[in-house]
Every structure is written in C-alpha cells, then in structure tokens.
Amino acid sequence: MLTATCHCGAVNVEVPRRPRTLTDCNCSLCRRYGVLWSYYKAGDVKVRAKRGATDEYIWGHKTQRFVRCKTCGCVMTWAKLSPRFGSRAGVNARNFEAGVIDGIRVRRLDGADTWKYLD
Ligand SMILES: [Zn+2]
C-alpha cells in the first residue's frame, strides 16, 4: 500500500501499489494544477479525511470531480461522478513521499485537444 498526503496532512489517499506510468495532461485544468496523475480502479482509491476537510471542483461535462484539501489546497484525486462515466480514478502522484515516483515513465496526454498520448 502507498499513501499520498497533502501538505498539511489533513487528507490522505491510499492506493494499493506504486503507479506503473504517470500522466502529464495539458488540458485547461491539469496544466494549471501542475499535477502528475496516476490511475487506479476507483474502488482501489481510499480517501482518508475528516468530514469537511476537502473541497471539490466540477466543471465542463460534469463527469468527474477534482478533490483538494480545504486547508492547504493540494489537489489529491479525481473521481467519476457516476460509474457510468468510467471505472478509473486519478491520484496526484506528486503527493506521494519524495522519491516514490522517481524513474517512473511520464506520458504526456493531449487532454486539451485529441485525448491521445503524445509519445
Ligand atoms: Zn492539507
């Protein structure tokens, strides 16, 4: 098991294993967040936080919500708003302990336009 933690420690996200690849997406939101996404089955991602410790952002087609720590602002995960929109969830790999993601291949996703990987 691996835990991603926000800066202040109020929000933890548990996943079963180290990611195999990371995704650097250039869509209008991800490029602003500056996140590196790791993907898991939605049921494998456990967000541990006190009630009210997180905020979320939902935009565009309203298929997913982006969850951040209400105190320190770190972007933690995205999750689909309904299983009919897909079974994956994203975890911001930048919140794993330093060094955990060293050496993992980073793939560039053209989320701004074609939704294809650029490599
Ligand atoms: Zn925090």
PDB file of C-alpha atoms and ligand atoms in Angstrom:
ATOM      1  CA  MET A   1       0.000   0.000   0.000  1.00  0.00           C
ATOM      2  CA  LEU A   2       1.101   3.534  -0.724  1.00  0.00           C
ATOM      3  CA  THR A   3      -0.234   6.790   0.709  1.00  0.00           C
ATOM      4  CA  ALA A   4      -0.409  10.198  -0.915  1.00  0.00           C
ATOM      5  CA  THR A   5      -0.568  13.025   1.608  1.00  0.00           C
ATOM      6  CA  CYS A   6      -1.426  16.688   1.265  1.00  0.00           C
ATOM      7  CA  HIS A   7       0.990  19.290   2.608  1.00  0.00           C
ATOM      8  CA  CYS A   8      -0.798  19.829   5.933  1.00  0.00           C
ATOM      9  CA  GLY A   9      -1.630  16.165   6.442  1.00  0.00           C
ATOM     10  CA  ALA A  10      -5.410  16.555   6.664  1.00  0.00           C
ATOM     11  CA  VAL A  11      -6.061  14.447   3.573  1.00  0.00           C
ATOM     12  CA  ASN A  12      -4.539  11.057   2.787  1.00  0.00           C
ATOM     13  CA  VAL A  13      -5.180   8.938  -0.265  1.00  0.00           C
ATOM     14  CA  GLU A  14      -4.348   5.241  -0.127  1.00  0.00           C
ATOM     15  CA  VAL A  15      -3.643   3.150  -3.205  1.00  0.00           C
ATOM     16  CA  PRO A  16      -2.566  -0.485  -3.449  1.00  0.00           C
ATOM     17  CA  ARG A  17       0.724  -0.052  -5.305  1.00  0.00           C
ATOM     18  CA  ARG A  18       3.200   2.252  -6.995  1.00  0.00           C
ATOM     19  CA  PRO A  19       1.927   3.534 -10.341  1.00  0.00           C
ATOM     20  CA  ARG A  20       3.372   1.946 -13.478  1.00  0.00           C
ATOM     21  CA  THR A  21       3.140   5.152 -15.512  1.00  0.00           C
ATOM     22  CA  LEU A  22       2.347   8.791 -14.802  1.00  0.00           C
ATOM     23  CA  THR A  23       0.312  11.150 -16.944  1.00  0.00           C
ATOM     24  CA  ASP A  24       1.109  14.804 -17.548  1.00  0.00           C
ATOM     25  CA  CYS A  25      -2.075  16.218 -19.115  1.00  0.00           C
ATOM     26  CA  ASN A  26      -2.193  19.548 -20.926  1.00  0.00           C
ATOM     27  CA  CYS A  27      -5.922  20.218 -20.553  1.00  0.00           C
ATOM     28  CA  SER A  28      -7.013  23.609 -19.281  1.00  0.00           C
ATOM     29  CA  LEU A  29      -7.320  22.340 -15.711  1.00  0.00           C
ATOM     30  CA  CYS A  30      -4.416  19.918 -15.320  1.00  0.00           C
ATOM     31  CA  ARG A  31      -1.874  22.323 -16.759  1.00  0.00           C
ATOM     32  CA  ARG A  32      -2.906  24.857 -14.146  1.00  0.00           C
ATOM     33  CA  TYR A  33      -2.854  22.325 -11.316  1.00  0.00           C
ATOM     34  CA  GLY A  34       0.580  21.094 -12.387  1.00  0.00           C
ATOM     35  CA  VAL A  35      -0.300  17.563 -11.338  1.00  0.00           C
ATOM     36  CA  LEU A  36       1.033  14.188 -12.410  1.00  0.00           C
ATOM     37  CA  TRP A  37      -1.782  11.653 -12.491  1.00  0.00           C
ATOM     38  CA  SER A  38      -1.536   8.009 -11.567  1.00  0.00           C
ATOM     39  CA  TYR A  39      -4.547   5.894 -12.432  1.00  0.00           C
ATOM     40  CA  TYR A  40      -6.233   3.167 -10.423  1.00  0.00           C
ATOM     41  CA  LYS A  41      -9.517   1.335 -10.282  1.00  0.00           C
ATOM     42  CA  ALA A  42     -11.914   3.628  -8.475  1.00  0.00           C
ATOM     43  CA  GLY A  43     -12.533   1.036  -5.770  1.00  0.00           C
ATOM     44  CA  ASP A  44      -8.803   0.829  -5.023  1.00  0.00           C
ATOM     45  CA  VAL A  45      -8.520   4.512  -4.091  1.00  0.00           C
ATOM     46  CA  LYS A  46      -9.355   5.342  -0.469  1.00  0.00           C
ATOM     47  CA  VAL A  47      -9.566   8.974   0.583  1.00  0.00           C
ATOM     48  CA  ARG A  48      -8.996   9.384   4.319  1.00  0.00           C
ATOM     49  CA  ALA A  49     -10.059  12.766   5.632  1.00  0.00           C
ATOM     50  CA  LYS A  50     -12.321  14.198   8.277  1.00  0.00           C
ATOM     51  CA  ARG A  51     -15.742  15.275   7.091  1.00  0.00           C
ATOM     52  CA  GLY A  52     -15.480  18.747   5.619  1.00  0.00           C
ATOM     53  CA  ALA A  53     -11.693  18.574   5.143  1.00  0.00           C
ATOM     54  CA  THR A  54     -11.917  18.534   1.359  1.00  0.00           C
ATOM     55  CA  ASP A  55     -13.287  20.771  -1.346  1.00  0.00           C
ATOM     56  CA  GLU A  56     -14.098  19.734  -4.869  1.00  0.00           C
ATOM     57  CA  TYR A  57     -14.293  21.230  -8.316  1.00  0.00           C
ATOM     58  CA  ILE A  58     -16.624  20.056 -11.052  1.00  0.00           C
ATOM     59  CA  TRP A  59     -16.669  21.643 -14.481  1.00  0.00           C
ATOM     60  CA  GLY A  60     -17.338  21.111 -18.183  1.00  0.00           C
ATOM     61  CA  HIS A  61     -19.227  17.923 -18.915  1.00  0.00           C
ATOM     62  CA  LYS A  62     -19.598  17.264 -15.186  1.00  0.00           C
ATOM     63  CA  THR A  63     -18.356  13.694 -15.374  1.00  0.00           C
ATOM     64  CA  GLN A  64     -15.762  13.932 -12.609  1.00  0.00           C
ATOM     65  CA  ARG A  65     -14.850  15.868  -9.517  1.00  0.00           C
ATOM     66  CA  PHE A  66     -11.410  17.086  -8.537  1.00  0.00           C
ATOM     67  CA  VAL A  67     -10.779  16.845  -4.818  1.00  0.00           C
ATOM     68  CA  ARG A  68      -8.373  19.080  -2.915  1.00  0.00           C
ATOM     69  CA  CYS A  69      -7.504  19.733   0.693  1.00  0.00           C
ATOM     70  CA  LYS A  70      -9.554  22.599   2.052  1.00  0.00           C
ATOM     71  CA  THR A  71      -6.704  23.712   4.326  1.00  0.00           C
ATOM     72  CA  CYS A  72      -3.549  23.593   2.221  1.00  0.00           C
ATOM     73  CA  GLY A  73      -5.081  23.388  -1.267  1.00  0.00           C
ATOM     74  CA  CYS A  74      -3.188  20.359  -2.571  1.00  0.00           C
ATOM     75  CA  VAL A  75      -5.018  18.625  -5.412  1.00  0.00           C
ATOM     76  CA  MET A  76      -5.392  14.995  -4.377  1.00  0.00           C
ATOM     77  CA  THR A  77      -7.645  12.991  -6.708  1.00  0.00           C
ATOM     78  CA  TRP A  78     -10.258  12.997  -9.354  1.00  0.00           C
ATOM     79  CA  ALA A  79     -13.186  10.607  -9.273  1.00  0.00           C
ATOM     80  CA  LYS A  80     -16.009   9.953 -11.693  1.00  0.00           C
ATOM     81  CA  LEU A  81     -19.361  11.293 -10.555  1.00  0.00           C
ATOM     82  CA  SER A  82     -21.066   8.103 -11.695  1.00  0.00           C
ATOM     83  CA  PRO A  83     -19.812   4.615 -12.587  1.00  0.00           C
ATOM     84  CA  ARG A  84     -21.377   5.092 -15.994  1.00  0.00           C
ATOM     85  CA  PHE A  85     -18.636   7.624 -16.768  1.00  0.00           C
ATOM     86  CA  GLY A  86     -15.918   5.006 -16.204  1.00  0.00           C
ATOM     87  CA  SER A  87     -14.296   2.907 -13.515  1.00  0.00           C
ATOM     88  CA  ARG A  88     -10.968   4.694 -13.127  1.00  0.00           C
ATOM     89  CA  ALA A  89      -9.834   7.286 -10.648  1.00  0.00           C
ATOM     90  CA  GLY A  90      -6.812   9.563 -10.733  1.00  0.00           C
ATOM     91  CA  VAL A  91      -4.436  10.198  -7.865  1.00  0.00           C
ATOM     92  CA  ASN A  92      -1.990  13.099  -7.946  1.00  0.00           C
ATOM     93  CA  ALA A  93       1.338  11.292  -7.744  1.00  0.00           C
ATOM     94  CA  ARG A  94       3.098  14.490  -6.667  1.00  0.00           C
ATOM     95  CA  ASN A  95       1.634  13.897  -3.208  1.00  0.00           C
ATOM     96  CA  PHE A  96       3.458  10.616  -2.668  1.00  0.00           C
ATOM     97  CA  GLU A  97       6.535  10.797  -0.476  1.00  0.00           C
ATOM     98  CA  ALA A  98       9.548  12.297  -2.217  1.00  0.00           C
ATOM     99  CA  GLY A  99      11.330   9.726  -4.340  1.00  0.00           C
ATOM    100  CA  VAL A 100       8.428   7.295  -4.689  1.00  0.00           C
ATOM    101  CA  ILE A 101       7.817   8.190  -8.321  1.00  0.00           C
ATOM    102  CA  ASP A 102      11.459   8.553  -9.326  1.00  0.00           C
ATOM    103  CA  GLY A 103      12.150   6.665 -12.531  1.00  0.00           C
ATOM    104  CA  ILE A 104       8.519   6.081 -13.477  1.00  0.00           C
ATOM    105  CA  ARG A 105       7.753   6.869 -17.094  1.00  0.00           C
ATOM    106  CA  VAL A 106       5.816  10.114 -17.575  1.00  0.00           C
ATOM    107  CA  ARG A 107       3.414  10.096 -20.519  1.00  0.00           C
ATOM    108  CA  ARG A 108       2.154  13.361 -21.991  1.00  0.00           C
ATOM    109  CA  LEU A 109      -1.583  13.335 -22.651  1.00  0.00           C
ATOM    110  CA  ASP A 110      -3.098  15.818 -25.074  1.00  0.00           C
ATOM    111  CA  GLY A 111      -6.181  16.380 -22.951  1.00  0.00           C
ATOM    112  CA  ALA A 112      -6.542  19.844 -24.440  1.00  0.00           C
ATOM    113  CA  ASP A 113      -7.382  18.545 -27.893  1.00  0.00           C
ATOM    114  CA  THR A 114      -7.092  14.974 -29.193  1.00  0.00           C
ATOM    115  CA  TRP A 115      -7.134  12.955 -25.954  1.00  0.00           C
ATOM    116  CA  LYS A 116      -4.215  10.962 -27.355  1.00  0.00           C
ATOM    117  CA  TYR A 117      -0.841  10.368 -25.761  1.00  0.00           C
ATOM    118  CA  LEU A 118       1.861  12.406 -27.455  1.00  0.00           C
ATOM    119  CA  ASP A 119       4.536   9.697 -27.203  1.00  0.00           C
TER     120      ASP A 119
HETATM  121 ZN    ZN B   1      -3.878  19.734   3.543  1.00  0.00          ZN
END
